[in-house]
Short mmCIF file of C-alpha atoms and ligand atoms in Angstrom, two decimals:
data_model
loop_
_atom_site.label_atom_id
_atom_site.label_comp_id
_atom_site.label_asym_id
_atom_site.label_seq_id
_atom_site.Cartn_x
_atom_site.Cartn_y
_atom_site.Cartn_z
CA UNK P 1055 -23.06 23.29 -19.72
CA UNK P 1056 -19.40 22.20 -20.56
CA UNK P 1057 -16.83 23.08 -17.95
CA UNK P 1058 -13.02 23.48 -19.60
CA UNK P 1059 -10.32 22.44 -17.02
CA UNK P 1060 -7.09 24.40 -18.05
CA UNK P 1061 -3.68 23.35 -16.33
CA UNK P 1062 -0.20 23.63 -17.38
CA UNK P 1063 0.12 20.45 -18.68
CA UNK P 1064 -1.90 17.12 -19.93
CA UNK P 1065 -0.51 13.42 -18.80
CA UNK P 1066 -1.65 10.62 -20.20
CA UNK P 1067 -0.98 6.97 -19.79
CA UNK P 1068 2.59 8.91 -17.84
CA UNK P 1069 3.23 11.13 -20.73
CA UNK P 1070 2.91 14.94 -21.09
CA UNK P 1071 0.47 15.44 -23.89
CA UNK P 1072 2.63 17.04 -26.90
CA UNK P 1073 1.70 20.31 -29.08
CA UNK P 1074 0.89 22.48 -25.76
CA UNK P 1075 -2.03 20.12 -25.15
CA UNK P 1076 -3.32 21.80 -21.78
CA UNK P 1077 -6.95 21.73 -21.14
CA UNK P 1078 -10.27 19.13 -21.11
CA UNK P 1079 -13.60 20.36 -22.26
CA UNK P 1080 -16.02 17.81 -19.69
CA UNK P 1081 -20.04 17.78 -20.39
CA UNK P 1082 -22.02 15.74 -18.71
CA UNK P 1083 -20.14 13.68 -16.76
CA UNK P 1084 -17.43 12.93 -19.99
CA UNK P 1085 -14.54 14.23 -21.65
CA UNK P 1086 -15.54 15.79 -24.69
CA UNK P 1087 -12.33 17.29 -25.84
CA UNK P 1088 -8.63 17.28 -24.85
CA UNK P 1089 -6.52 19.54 -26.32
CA UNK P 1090 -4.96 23.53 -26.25
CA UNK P 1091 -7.27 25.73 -24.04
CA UNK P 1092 -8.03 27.87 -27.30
CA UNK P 1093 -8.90 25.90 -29.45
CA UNK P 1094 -11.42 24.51 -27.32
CA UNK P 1095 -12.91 27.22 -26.43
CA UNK P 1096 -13.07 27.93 -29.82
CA UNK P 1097 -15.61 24.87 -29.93
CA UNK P 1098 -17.53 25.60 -27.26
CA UNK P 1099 -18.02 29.48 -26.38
CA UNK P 1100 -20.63 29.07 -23.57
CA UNK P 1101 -18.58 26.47 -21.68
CA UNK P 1102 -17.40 28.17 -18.06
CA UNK P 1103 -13.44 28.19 -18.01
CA UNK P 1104 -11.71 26.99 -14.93
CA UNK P 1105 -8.11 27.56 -14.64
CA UNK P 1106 -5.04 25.89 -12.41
CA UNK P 1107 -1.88 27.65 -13.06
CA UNK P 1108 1.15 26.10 -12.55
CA UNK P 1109 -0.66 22.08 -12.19
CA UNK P 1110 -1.00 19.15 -13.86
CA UNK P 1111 -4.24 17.28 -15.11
CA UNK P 1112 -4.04 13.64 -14.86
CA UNK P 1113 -6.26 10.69 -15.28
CA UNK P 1114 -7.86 9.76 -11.77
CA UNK P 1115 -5.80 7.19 -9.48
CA UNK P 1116 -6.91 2.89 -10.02
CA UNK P 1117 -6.23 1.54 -6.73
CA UNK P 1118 -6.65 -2.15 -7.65
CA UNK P 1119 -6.85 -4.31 -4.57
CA UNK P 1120 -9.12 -2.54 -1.42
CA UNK P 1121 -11.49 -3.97 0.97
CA UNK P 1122 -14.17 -0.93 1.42
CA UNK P 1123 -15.79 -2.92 4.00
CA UNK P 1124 -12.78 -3.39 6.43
CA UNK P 1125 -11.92 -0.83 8.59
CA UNK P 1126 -8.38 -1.12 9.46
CA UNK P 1127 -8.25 -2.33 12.76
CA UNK P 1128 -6.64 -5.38 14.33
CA UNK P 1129 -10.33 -6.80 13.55
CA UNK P 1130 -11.03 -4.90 10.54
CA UNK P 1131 -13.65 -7.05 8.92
CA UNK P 1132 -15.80 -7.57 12.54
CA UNK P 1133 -18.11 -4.96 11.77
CA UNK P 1134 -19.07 -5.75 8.30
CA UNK P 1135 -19.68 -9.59 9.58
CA UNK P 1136 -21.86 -8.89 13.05
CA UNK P 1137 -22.42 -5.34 12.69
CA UNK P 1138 -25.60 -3.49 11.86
CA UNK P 1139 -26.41 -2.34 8.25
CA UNK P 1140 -26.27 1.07 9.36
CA UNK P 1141 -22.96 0.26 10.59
CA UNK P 1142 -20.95 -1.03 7.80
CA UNK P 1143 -22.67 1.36 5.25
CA UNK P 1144 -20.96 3.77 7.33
CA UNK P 1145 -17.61 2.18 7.24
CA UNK P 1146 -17.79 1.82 3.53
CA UNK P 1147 -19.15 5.53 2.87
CA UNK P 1148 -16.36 6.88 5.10
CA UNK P 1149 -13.47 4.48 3.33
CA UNK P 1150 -14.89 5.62 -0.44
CA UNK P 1151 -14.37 9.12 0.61
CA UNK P 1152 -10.82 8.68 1.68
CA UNK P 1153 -9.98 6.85 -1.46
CA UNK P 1154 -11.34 10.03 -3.40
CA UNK P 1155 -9.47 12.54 -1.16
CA UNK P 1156 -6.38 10.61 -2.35
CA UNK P 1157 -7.12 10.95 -5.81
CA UNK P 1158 -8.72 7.54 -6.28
CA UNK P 1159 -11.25 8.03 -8.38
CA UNK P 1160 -11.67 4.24 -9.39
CA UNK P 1161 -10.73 1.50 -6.64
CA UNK P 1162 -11.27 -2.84 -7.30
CA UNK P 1163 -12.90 -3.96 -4.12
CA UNK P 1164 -11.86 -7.71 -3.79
CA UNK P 1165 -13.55 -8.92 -1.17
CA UNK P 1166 -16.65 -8.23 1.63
CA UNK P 1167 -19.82 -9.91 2.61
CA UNK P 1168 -23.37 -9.85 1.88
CA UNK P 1169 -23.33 -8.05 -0.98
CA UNK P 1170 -22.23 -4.70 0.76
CA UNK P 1171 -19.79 -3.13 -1.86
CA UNK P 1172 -22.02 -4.09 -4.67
CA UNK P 1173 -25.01 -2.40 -3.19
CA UNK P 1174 -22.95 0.59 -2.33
CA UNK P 1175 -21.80 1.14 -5.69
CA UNK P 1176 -25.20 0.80 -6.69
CA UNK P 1177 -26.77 3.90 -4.79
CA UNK P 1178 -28.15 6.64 -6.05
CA UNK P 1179 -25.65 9.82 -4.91
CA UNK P 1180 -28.58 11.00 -3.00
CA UNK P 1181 -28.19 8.07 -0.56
CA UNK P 1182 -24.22 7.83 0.03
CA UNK P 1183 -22.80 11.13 -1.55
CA UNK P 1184 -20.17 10.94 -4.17
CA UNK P 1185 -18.05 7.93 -4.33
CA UNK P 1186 -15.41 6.53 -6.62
CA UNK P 1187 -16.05 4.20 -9.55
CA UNK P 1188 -16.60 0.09 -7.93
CA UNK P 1189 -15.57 -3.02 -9.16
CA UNK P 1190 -16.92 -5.50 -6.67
CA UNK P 1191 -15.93 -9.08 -6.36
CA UNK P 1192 -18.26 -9.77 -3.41
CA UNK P 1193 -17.39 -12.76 -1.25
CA UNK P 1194 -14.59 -14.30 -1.75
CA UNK P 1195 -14.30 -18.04 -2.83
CA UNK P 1196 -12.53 -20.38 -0.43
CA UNK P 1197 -12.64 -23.47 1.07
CA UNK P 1198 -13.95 -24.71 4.59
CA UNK P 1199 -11.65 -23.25 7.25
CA UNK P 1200 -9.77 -21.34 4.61
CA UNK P 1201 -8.77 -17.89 4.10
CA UNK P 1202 -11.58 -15.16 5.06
CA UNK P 1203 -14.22 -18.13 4.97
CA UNK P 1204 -16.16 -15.59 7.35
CA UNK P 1205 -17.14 -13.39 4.60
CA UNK P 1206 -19.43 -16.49 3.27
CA UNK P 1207 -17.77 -17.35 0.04
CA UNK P 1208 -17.16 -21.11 0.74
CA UNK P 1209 -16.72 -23.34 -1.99
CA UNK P 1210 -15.17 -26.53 -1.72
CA UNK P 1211 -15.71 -28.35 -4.65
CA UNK P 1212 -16.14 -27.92 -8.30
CA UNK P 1213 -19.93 -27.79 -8.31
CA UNK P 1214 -20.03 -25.74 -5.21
CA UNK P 1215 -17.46 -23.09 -7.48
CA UNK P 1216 -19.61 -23.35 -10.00
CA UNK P 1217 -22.97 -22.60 -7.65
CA UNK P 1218 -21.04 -19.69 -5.92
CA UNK P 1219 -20.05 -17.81 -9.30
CA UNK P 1220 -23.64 -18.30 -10.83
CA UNK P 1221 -25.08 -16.62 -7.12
CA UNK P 1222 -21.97 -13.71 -7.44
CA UNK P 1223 -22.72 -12.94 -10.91
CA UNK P 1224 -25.89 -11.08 -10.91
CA UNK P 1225 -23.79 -8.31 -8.70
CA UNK P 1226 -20.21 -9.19 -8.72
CA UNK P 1227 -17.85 -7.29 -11.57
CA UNK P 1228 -15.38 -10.26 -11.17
CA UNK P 1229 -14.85 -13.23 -9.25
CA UNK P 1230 -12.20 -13.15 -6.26
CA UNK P 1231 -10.62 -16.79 -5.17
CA UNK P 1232 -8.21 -17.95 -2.17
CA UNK P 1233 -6.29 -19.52 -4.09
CA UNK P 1234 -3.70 -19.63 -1.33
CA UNK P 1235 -3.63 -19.13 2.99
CA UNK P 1236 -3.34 -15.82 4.22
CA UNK P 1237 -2.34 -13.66 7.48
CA UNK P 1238 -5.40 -12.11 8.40
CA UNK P 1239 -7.09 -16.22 9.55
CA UNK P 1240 -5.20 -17.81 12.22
CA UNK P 1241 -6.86 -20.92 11.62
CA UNK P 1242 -6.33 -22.97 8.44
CA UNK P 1243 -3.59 -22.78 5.10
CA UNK P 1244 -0.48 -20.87 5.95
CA UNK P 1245 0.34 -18.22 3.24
CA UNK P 1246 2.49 -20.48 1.76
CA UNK P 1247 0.27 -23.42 1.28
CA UNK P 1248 -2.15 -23.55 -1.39
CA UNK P 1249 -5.69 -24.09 -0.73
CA UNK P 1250 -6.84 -25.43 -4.38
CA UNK P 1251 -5.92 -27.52 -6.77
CA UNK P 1252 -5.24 -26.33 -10.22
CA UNK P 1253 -8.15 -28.01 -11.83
CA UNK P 1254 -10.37 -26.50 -9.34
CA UNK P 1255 -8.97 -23.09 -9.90
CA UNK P 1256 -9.63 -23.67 -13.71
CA UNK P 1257 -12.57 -24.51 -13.18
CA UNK P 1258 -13.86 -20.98 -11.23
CA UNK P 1259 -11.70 -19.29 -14.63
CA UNK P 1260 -13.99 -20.96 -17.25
CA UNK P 1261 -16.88 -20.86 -15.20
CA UNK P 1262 -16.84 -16.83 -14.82
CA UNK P 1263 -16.18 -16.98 -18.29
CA UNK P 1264 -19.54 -17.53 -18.91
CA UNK P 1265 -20.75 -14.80 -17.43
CA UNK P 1266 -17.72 -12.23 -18.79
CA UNK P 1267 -15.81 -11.87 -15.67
CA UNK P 1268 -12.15 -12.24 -14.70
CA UNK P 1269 -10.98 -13.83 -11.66
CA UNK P 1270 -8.44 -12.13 -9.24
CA UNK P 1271 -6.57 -15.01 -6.75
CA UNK P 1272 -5.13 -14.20 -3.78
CA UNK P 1273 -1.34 -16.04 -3.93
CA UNK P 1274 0.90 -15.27 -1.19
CA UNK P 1275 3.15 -18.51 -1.94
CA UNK P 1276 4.82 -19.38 -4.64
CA UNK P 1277 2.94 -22.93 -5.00
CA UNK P 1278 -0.74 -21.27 -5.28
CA UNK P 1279 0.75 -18.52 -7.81
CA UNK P 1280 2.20 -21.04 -9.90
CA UNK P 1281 -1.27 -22.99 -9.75
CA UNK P 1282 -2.96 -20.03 -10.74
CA UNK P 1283 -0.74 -19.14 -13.74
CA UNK P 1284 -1.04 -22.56 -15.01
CA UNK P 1285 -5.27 -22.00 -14.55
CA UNK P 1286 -4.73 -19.17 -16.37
CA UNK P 1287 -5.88 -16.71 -13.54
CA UNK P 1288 -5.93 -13.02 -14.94
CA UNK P 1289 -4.62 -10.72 -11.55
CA UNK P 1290 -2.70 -12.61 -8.90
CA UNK P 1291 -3.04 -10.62 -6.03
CA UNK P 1292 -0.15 -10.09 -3.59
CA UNK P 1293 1.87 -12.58 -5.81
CA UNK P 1294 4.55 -12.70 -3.25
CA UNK P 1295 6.64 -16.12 -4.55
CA UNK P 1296 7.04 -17.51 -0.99
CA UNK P 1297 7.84 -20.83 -0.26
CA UNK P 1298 8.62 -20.31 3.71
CA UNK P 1299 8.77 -18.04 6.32
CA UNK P 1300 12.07 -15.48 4.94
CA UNK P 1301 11.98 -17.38 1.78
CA UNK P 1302 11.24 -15.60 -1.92
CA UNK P 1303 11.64 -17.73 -4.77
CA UNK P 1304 11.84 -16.37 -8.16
CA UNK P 1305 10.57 -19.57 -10.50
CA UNK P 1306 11.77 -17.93 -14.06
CA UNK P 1307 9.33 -20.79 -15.88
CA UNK P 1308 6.56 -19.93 -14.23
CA UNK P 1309 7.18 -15.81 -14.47
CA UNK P 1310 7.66 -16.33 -18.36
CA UNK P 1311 4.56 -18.41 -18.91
CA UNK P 1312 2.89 -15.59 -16.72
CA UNK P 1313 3.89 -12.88 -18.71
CA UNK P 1314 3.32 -14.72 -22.37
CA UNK P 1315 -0.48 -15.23 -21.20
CA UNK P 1316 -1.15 -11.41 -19.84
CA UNK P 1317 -1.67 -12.61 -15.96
CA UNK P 1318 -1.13 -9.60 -14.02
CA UNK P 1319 0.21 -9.18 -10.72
CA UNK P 1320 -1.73 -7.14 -7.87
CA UNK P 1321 0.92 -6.01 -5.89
CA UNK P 1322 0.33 -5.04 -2.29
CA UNK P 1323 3.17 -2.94 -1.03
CA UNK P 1324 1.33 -1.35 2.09
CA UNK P 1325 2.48 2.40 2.66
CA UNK P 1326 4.28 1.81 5.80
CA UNK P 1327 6.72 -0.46 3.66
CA UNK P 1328 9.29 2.44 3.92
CA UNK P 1329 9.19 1.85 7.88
CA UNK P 1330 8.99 -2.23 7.67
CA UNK P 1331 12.02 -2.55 5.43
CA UNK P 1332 14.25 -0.10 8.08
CA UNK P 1333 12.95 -2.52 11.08
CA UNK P 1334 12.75 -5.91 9.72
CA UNK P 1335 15.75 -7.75 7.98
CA UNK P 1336 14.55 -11.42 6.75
CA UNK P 1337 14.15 -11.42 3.23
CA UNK P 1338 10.09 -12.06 2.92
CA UNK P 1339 9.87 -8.20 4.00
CA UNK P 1340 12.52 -7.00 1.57
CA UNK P 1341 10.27 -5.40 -0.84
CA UNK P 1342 10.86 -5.25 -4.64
CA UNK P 1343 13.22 -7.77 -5.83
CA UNK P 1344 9.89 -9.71 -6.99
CA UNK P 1345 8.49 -6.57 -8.49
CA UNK P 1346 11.48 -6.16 -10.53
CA UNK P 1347 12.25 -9.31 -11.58
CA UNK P 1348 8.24 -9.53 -12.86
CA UNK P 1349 8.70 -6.25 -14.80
CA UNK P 1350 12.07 -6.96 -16.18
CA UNK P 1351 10.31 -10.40 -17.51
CA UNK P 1352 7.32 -8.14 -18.74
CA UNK P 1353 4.43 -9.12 -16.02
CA UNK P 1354 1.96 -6.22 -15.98
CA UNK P 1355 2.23 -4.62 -12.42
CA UNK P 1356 -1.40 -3.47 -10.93
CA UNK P 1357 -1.23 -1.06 -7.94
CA UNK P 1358 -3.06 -1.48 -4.58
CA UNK P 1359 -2.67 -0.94 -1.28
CA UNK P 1360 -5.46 -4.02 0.10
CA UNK P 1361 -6.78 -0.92 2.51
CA UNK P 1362 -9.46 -2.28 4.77
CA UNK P 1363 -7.25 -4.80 6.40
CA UNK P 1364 -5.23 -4.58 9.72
CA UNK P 1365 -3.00 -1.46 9.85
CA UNK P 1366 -3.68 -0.06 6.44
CA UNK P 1367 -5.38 3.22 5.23
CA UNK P 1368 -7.49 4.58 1.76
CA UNK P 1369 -5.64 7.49 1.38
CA UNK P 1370 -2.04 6.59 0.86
CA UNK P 1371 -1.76 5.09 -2.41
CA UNK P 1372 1.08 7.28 -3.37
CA UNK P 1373 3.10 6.11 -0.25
CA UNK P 1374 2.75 2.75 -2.22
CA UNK P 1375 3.81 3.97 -5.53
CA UNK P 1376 7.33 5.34 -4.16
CA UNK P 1377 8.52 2.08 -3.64
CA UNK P 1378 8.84 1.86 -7.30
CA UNK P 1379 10.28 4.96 -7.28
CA UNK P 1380 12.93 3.58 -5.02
CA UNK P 1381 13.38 0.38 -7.26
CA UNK P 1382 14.44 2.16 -10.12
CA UNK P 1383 10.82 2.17 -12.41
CA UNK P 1384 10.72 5.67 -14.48
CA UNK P 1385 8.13 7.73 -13.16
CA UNK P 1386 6.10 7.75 -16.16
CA UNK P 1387 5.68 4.25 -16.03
CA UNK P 1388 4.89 4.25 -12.39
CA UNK P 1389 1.92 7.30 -12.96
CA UNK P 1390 1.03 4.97 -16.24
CA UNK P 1391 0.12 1.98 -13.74
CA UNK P 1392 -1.75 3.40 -11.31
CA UNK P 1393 -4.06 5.16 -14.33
CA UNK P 1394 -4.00 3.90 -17.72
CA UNK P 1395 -2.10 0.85 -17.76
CA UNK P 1396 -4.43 -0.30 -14.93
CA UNK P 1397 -7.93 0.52 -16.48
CA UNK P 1398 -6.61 -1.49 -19.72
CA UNK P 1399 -5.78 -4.37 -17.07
CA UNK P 1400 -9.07 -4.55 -15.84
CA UNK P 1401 -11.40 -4.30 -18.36
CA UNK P 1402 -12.13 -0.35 -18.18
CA UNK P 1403 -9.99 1.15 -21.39
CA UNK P 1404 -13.30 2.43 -22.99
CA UNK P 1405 -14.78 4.26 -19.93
CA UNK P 1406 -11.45 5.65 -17.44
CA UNK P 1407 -7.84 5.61 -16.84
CA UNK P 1408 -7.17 8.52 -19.83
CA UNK P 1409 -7.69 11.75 -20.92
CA UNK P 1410 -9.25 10.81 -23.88
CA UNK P 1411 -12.92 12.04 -25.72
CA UNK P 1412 -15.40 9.93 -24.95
CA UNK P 1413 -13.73 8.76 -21.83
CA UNK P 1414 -15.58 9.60 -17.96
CA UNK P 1415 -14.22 12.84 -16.90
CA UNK P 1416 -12.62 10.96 -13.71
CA UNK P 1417 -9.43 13.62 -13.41
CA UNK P 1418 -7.00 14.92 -10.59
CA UNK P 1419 -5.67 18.29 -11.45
CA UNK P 1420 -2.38 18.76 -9.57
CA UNK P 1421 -0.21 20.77 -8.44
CA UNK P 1422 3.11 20.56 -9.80
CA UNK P 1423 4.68 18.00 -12.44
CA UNK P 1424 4.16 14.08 -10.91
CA UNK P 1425 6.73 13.22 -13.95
CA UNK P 1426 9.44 15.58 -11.38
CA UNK P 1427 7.75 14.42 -8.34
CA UNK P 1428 5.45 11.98 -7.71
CA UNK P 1429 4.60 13.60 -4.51
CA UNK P 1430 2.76 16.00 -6.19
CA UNK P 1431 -0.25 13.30 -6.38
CA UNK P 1432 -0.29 12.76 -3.04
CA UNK P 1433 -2.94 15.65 -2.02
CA UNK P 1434 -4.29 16.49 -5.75
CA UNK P 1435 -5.79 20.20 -5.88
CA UNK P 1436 -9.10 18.82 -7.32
CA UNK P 1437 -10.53 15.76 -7.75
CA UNK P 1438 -12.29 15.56 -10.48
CA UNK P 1439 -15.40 13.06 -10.26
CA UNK P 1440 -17.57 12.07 -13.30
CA UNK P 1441 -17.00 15.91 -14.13
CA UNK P 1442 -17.65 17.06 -11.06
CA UNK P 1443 -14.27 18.82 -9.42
CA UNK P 1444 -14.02 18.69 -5.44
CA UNK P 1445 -11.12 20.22 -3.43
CA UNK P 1446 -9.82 17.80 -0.64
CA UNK P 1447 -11.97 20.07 2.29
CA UNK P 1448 -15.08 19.09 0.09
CA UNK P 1449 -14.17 15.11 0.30
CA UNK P 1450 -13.88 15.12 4.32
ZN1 LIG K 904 -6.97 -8.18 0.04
#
């Protein structure tokens, strides 16, 4: 039977629905109508009415760069490399939950080992409960000694690329690369040093091609972001434009070229960035500037938080999204990347990210207008999940 969610208002891709739009007719799992509460009810008599004075329905949160596997700690990714199945499914179950309390109701998982994520998003609901919709880029590529080479992604070469994205296809929904160092391995690349060459980071691009997938790159510094733009990467994650410790560059050539070509950036803010900026001066924690500068010279923005590793959480994407509130970015455009504008972005226009017929019912009904205060998405009213609604109590 169709259920009709009434609120006070519709927003789509950050913009209230016109004509007193106010309700979504879901059946099985899908939107089957948007539009004013009478008129579908009107069209479908038996459906049961559920109302929510006073909120806001809204497309279901994207939160574009997690780890579901890491668990947050100083050694977040220990348990999902030496622990026991049992173990890590656990970790994973209880970090999908989270990212559904906070309104997530679609999260890009870009990176874990053996196959975890995959098989978790896999599941039947009867063996892990209700989760949020997966895109899992397994292991991550990267070279000997490199950047998270623990989670078994190691690829060195052009053939051994090639190997690793024929083995990650049959469960991976994109390819994830290293293209630079990182902070979470002590050993090998710094950040700021790249760890491929751009050939070689072509080469993973036209050899997911084949199989239909995109490639995210992790690029802390500004040398492996400009390798990856000129690869033609689709999401740079982080996308930081370091050259040294305190050091941002902003490389106008290279931002351009990015933009013209539709590479995305995955930024990272973490939640606490509010707390960081008060305590540390040096300008590689001064979040923003690059986020501006990328919008002003038309780079798509995606949202994430990169929960999983040291020190961050799955339920605070919101705490992320004020930043841009801070820098100046309307609110509509902010609430339009973190739903719409992010499901175009990575593939998933036709099946989330709107309130649209046709569309999965993945919705947050609110309370309050997010267009007057973002806030108002920070502990959504329901959570509504492939048409089934769940209060926050329901998702501990
Ligand atoms: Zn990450």
């Amino acid at each position: 039977m169709a259920t009709i969610f009434v609120g006070d208002r519709l927003i789509s891709a950050g913009q209230i629905l016109p004509d007193g739009q106010d309700a979504v007719r879901v059946s099985r799992g899908r939107i089957e109508a948007v539009g004013r509460t009478a008129e579908l009810i009107a069209g479908a008599p038996e459906a049961s009415v559920s109302r929510f004075a006073g909120c806001s329905i809204t497309p279901g949160l994207i939160n574009s760069h997690v780890h579901l596997a890491g668990d947050c700690s100083t050694s977040s990714f220990t348990t999902l490399c030496s622990g026991a199945p049992d173990e890590v499914r656990a970790v994973i179950r209880r970090n999908a939950r989270a990212c559904l309390r906070a309104g997530c109701t679609t999260v890009r998982d870009l990176g874990d080992a053996r196959g975890y994520v995959a098989r978790f998003r896999d599941a039947t609901a009867d063996v892990d409960g209700v989760r949020p919709r997966i895109l899992s880029a397994g292991s991550p590529l990267t070279i000997s000694g490199g950047h998270c080479w623990y989670l078994g992604g190691i690829a060195d070469t052009a053939t051994e690329i090639r190997d690793a994205i024929d083995r990650a296809a049959e469960t991976a929904d994109l390819i994830k690369i290293m293209a630079g160092g990182g902070y979470v391995t002590s050993e090998g690349p710094t950040p700021f040093d790249a760890q491929y060459s751009t050939e070689l980071l072509r080469v993973a691009v036209d050899h997911a091609a084949h199989y239909g997938l995109t490639v995210a790159a992790h690029a802390h510094g500004t040398e492996p972001i400009v390798r990856c733009i000129e690869a033609g990467v689709h999401t740079i994650e982080h996308c930081g434009w370091r050259s040294g410790p305190g050091k941002r560059d902003q490389n106008d050539w290279a931002v351009r070229q990015m933009a013209q070509q539709g590479s995305a950036a995955g930024d990272t803010t973490p939640a606490v960035w509010r707390k960081i900026a008060e305590h540390v001066t040096t300008p590689e924690y001064q979040y923003g500037g690059q986020l501006t500068w990328m919008a002003e010279n038309d780079v798509t923005i995606l949202v994430g938080t990169d929960s999983g590793v040291p020190g961050t959480a799955f339920d605070q994407l919101t705490l992320s999204m004020e930043l841009y509130e801070e820098l100046g970015f309307p609110r509509s455009s902010i609430i339009d990347m973190v739903t719409t504008g992010a499901a175009q972005t990575l593939g998933l226009g036709d099946e989330t990210g709107d309130l649209r017929a046709g569309l999965a019912a993945d919705l947050l009904i609110v309370t309050g207008n997010p267009l007057d205060d973002l806030g108002a998405l920070h502990r959504p009213h329901r959570i509504v999940v492939r048409g089934t609604a769940y209060s926050q109590d329901e998702l501990d």
